[in-house]
Each structure stands twice: as C-alpha cells, then as structure tokens.
Short mmCIF file of C-alpha atoms in Angstrom, two decimals:
data_model
loop_
_atom_site.label_atom_id
_atom_site.label_comp_id
_atom_site.label_asym_id
_atom_site.label_seq_id
_atom_site.Cartn_x
_atom_site.Cartn_y
_atom_site.Cartn_z
CA MET A 282 -2.39 83.95 69.21
CA ASN A 283 -1.44 86.02 66.25
CA SER A 284 -3.68 86.80 63.30
CA LYS A 285 -2.23 84.06 61.01
CA TYR A 286 -2.21 80.35 60.95
CA SER A 287 0.87 78.43 61.90
CA PRO A 288 2.94 76.56 59.21
CA LEU A 289 1.86 73.29 60.84
CA SER A 290 -1.80 74.37 60.80
CA ARG A 291 -1.41 75.36 57.14
CA THR A 292 0.12 71.96 56.21
CA LEU A 293 -2.63 69.99 58.17
CA HIS A 294 -5.25 72.11 56.49
CA TRP A 295 -4.06 71.17 53.07
CA LEU A 296 -3.34 67.58 53.88
CA GLY A 297 -6.68 67.47 55.37
CA ALA A 298 -8.32 69.13 52.38
CA LEU A 299 -6.68 66.51 50.01
CA SER A 300 -7.65 63.69 52.25
CA ILE A 301 -11.34 65.02 52.59
CA PHE A 302 -11.50 65.45 48.88
CA THR A 303 -10.30 61.88 48.28
CA ILE A 304 -12.66 60.31 50.88
CA LEU A 305 -15.61 62.30 49.56
CA THR A 306 -14.90 61.09 46.11
CA LEU A 307 -14.69 57.62 47.12
CA GLY A 308 -17.85 57.95 49.19
CA PHE A 309 -19.75 59.28 46.27
CA MET A 310 -18.37 56.52 43.98
CA MET A 311 -19.68 54.03 46.48
CA VAL A 312 -23.13 55.60 46.71
CA PHE A 313 -23.61 56.12 42.98
CA ALA A 314 -21.86 53.08 41.74
CA ASP A 315 -23.48 51.35 38.81
CA SER A 316 -21.99 47.99 39.34
CA ARG A 317 -21.34 45.84 42.40
CA GLU A 318 -17.59 45.63 41.61
CA VAL A 319 -17.24 49.56 41.54
CA LYS A 320 -19.20 49.70 44.80
CA HIS A 321 -17.15 47.18 46.57
CA TYR A 322 -13.79 48.62 45.28
CA SER A 323 -14.72 52.16 46.23
CA GLU A 324 -16.00 50.99 49.64
CA ALA A 325 -12.69 49.09 50.40
CA ALA A 326 -10.72 52.19 49.27
CA HIS A 327 -12.98 54.57 51.31
CA ILE A 328 -12.28 52.45 54.43
CA GLY A 329 -8.67 52.16 53.81
CA VAL A 330 -8.21 55.91 53.11
CA GLY A 331 -10.58 56.59 56.02
CA PHE A 332 -8.16 54.90 58.38
CA PHE A 333 -5.55 57.52 57.63
CA VAL A 334 -7.96 60.37 57.34
CA PHE A 335 -9.03 59.59 61.00
CA PHE A 336 -5.51 60.53 62.14
CA ILE A 337 -5.07 63.59 60.01
CA VAL A 338 -8.57 64.99 61.00
CA ALA A 339 -8.08 64.16 64.61
CA TRP A 340 -4.65 65.73 64.64
CA ARG A 341 -6.11 68.82 62.94
CA ILE A 342 -9.02 69.09 65.38
CA VAL A 343 -6.90 68.71 68.44
CA LEU A 344 -4.31 71.25 67.23
CA ARG A 345 -7.05 73.69 66.21
CA PHE A 346 -8.69 73.66 69.73
CA TYR A 347 -5.15 73.74 71.33
CA GLN A 348 -3.92 76.74 69.35
CA GLY A 349 -7.26 78.38 69.04
CA PHE A 350 -8.38 80.40 66.08
CA PRO A 351 -6.67 83.64 64.94
CA GLU A 352 -7.94 86.69 66.51
CA SER A 353 -10.76 88.47 64.58
CA THR A 354 -13.25 91.25 64.90
CA THR A 355 -16.77 90.80 66.02
CA THR A 356 -18.33 91.52 62.72
CA VAL A 357 -21.13 89.30 61.50
CA LYS A 358 -18.87 88.11 58.66
CA ASP A 359 -16.27 87.06 61.01
CA LYS A 360 -18.81 85.30 63.31
CA LEU A 361 -20.21 83.32 60.34
CA VAL A 362 -16.68 82.28 59.40
CA ARG A 363 -15.88 81.10 62.91
CA TYR A 364 -19.25 79.12 62.99
CA LEU A 365 -18.45 77.59 59.57
CA HIS A 366 -15.06 76.49 60.89
CA TYR A 367 -16.71 74.97 63.99
CA ALA A 368 -19.29 73.27 61.82
CA LEU A 369 -16.56 71.75 59.62
CA LEU A 370 -14.56 70.55 62.41
CA LEU A 371 -17.66 69.08 64.30
CA THR A 372 -18.85 67.42 61.05
CA MET A 373 -15.41 65.89 60.35
CA LEU A 374 -15.14 64.77 64.03
CA VAL A 375 -18.61 63.03 63.80
CA LEU A 376 -17.80 61.42 60.46
CA ILE A 377 -14.44 59.90 61.84
CA VAL A 378 -16.41 58.44 64.69
CA THR A 379 -19.46 57.20 63.03
CA GLY A 380 -17.55 55.51 60.13
CA PRO A 381 -15.70 52.95 62.29
CA LEU A 382 -18.56 52.82 64.81
CA TYR A 383 -21.03 51.42 62.27
CA LEU A 384 -18.57 48.83 61.23
CA PHE A 385 -17.48 47.83 64.89
CA THR A 386 -21.09 47.69 66.10
CA GLU A 387 -21.63 44.68 63.65
CA ASN A 388 -18.16 43.22 64.81
CA ASP A 389 -16.74 44.06 61.29
CA SER A 390 -13.17 44.79 60.95
CA LEU A 391 -11.75 47.83 59.39
CA SER A 392 -9.53 46.62 56.60
CA VAL A 393 -6.83 48.97 55.52
CA PHE A 394 -6.08 47.98 51.88
CA GLY A 395 -5.55 44.38 52.87
CA TRP A 396 -2.43 45.30 54.69
CA PHE A 397 -3.92 44.94 58.26
CA SER A 398 -7.36 44.99 59.86
CA VAL A 399 -8.40 47.02 62.95
CA SER A 400 -11.12 45.27 65.05
CA LEU A 401 -13.06 46.45 67.99
CA ASP A 402 -16.02 44.25 69.12
CA LEU A 403 -18.83 46.74 69.94
CA SER A 404 -21.51 44.29 69.00
CA GLY A 405 -23.01 44.82 72.40
CA LEU A 406 -23.80 48.36 71.12
CA GLN A 407 -25.77 46.98 68.14
CA TRP A 408 -28.49 49.57 68.77
CA LEU A 409 -25.84 52.16 67.60
CA HIS A 410 -25.36 50.56 64.18
CA GLU A 411 -28.36 52.05 62.34
CA PRO A 412 -28.12 55.52 63.72
CA SER A 413 -24.29 55.66 63.17
CA GLU A 414 -24.74 54.54 59.51
CA GLU A 415 -27.47 57.11 58.77
CA ILE A 416 -25.59 59.98 60.47
CA HIS A 417 -22.35 58.99 58.56
CA LYS A 418 -24.24 58.93 55.22
CA VAL A 419 -26.19 62.07 55.65
CA LEU A 420 -23.25 64.05 56.96
CA GLY A 421 -20.91 62.77 54.28
CA THR A 422 -23.39 62.99 51.43
CA TYR A 423 -25.09 66.32 52.04
CA ILE A 424 -23.64 68.39 54.99
CA LEU A 425 -19.97 68.02 54.53
CA PRO A 426 -20.05 68.93 50.64
CA VAL A 427 -22.12 72.10 51.39
CA LEU A 428 -19.70 73.17 54.21
CA VAL A 429 -16.68 72.50 52.10
CA ALA A 430 -18.19 74.50 49.18
CA LEU A 431 -18.92 77.36 51.59
CA HIS A 432 -15.45 77.13 52.89
CA ILE A 433 -13.92 77.28 49.47
CA ALA A 434 -16.21 80.11 48.41
CA GLY A 435 -15.02 82.04 51.52
CA GLY A 436 -11.39 81.35 50.78
CA VAL A 437 -11.81 82.69 47.20
CA TRP A 438 -13.67 85.73 48.54
CA HIS A 439 -11.03 86.31 51.09
CA PHE A 440 -8.21 85.93 48.59
CA TYR A 441 -9.71 88.20 45.82
CA LYS A 442 -11.54 90.73 47.91
CA GLU A 443 -9.37 91.17 51.01
CA LYS A 444 -6.00 90.47 49.40
CA ASP A 445 -4.41 88.68 52.35
#
C-alpha cells in the first residue's frame, strides 16, 4: 500500500467523523439532560442516528483492515499513532455492538426515527444487558472523547509541523 489514504478512506473518515461527533453530542445531551423531554428526545435521536453510524463505522473498520494502514517508519511516534488508530477502531467497534446489544437483551426494539424498528430477541442473554450498558456508557462518555481529542491533536500537529 502507498503512504497515502485512498479517496474512499478519506471520504469514510470524514463521514465517520461527522457521524461520531453527532452521536457523541446526542449521547452527552442524553446523559446531562435537565428535563425528561430532552433526555427522551436525545435518546431517540441517538438511537436513530446510531443505526446509520453502525453501517458507516462497520464499513470503515472493514475497509481499514482490508486495505491496511499506510506504510510508516518504526519510530515511537509512528507506533503511538498506529496504536491510537487501533484504539479508535476497537472502541468504535465495541460501541456499535454494545449499543444495540443492551437494547436487544431486554427485547427492546431499535427505533429509527419512527420510520421503522429493528428487533432481535436476545432476552435469553439478559445477563449481558448490564455489562453492555456500562461498557457502552464508559467508552462513549470517557474513552472515545479522549481518543478523538488525541486524534485531532495529532492531525493538527501533522498538518502544521510535518506539512503533508
């Protein structure tokens, strides 16, 4: 693979970035809502947007592992950047699995803006409900924002210091 990302990878990156920003904003609105109405509205929007984020993130992860990463040197900085990318992809993968999982383990439907619902009866796996919910909340509230901030800081550093 060459040292640059493909146009498809770049498009998926920015589409993913926009969708992750949206889903994080809705998630924080849900967690820090002052009123029940705002909480329910942001939760419904989070779930609806999350349905589409699932496909964007899944496509991005599959494409990244299929295409691989651009070649890099073996410097400590390059290794840290690679590990940050892996951490971001793994975190997003766990989030897109645990979000629906903690709904489906209570036999709840995933309602997509009232247009349609997706159901999968995993009530037999009820024991996964609480761990899925906690993992989803911790990753989405604490880990993903830190990883995204590091990723943005690295991008800014790369743009201004390395000029490519």
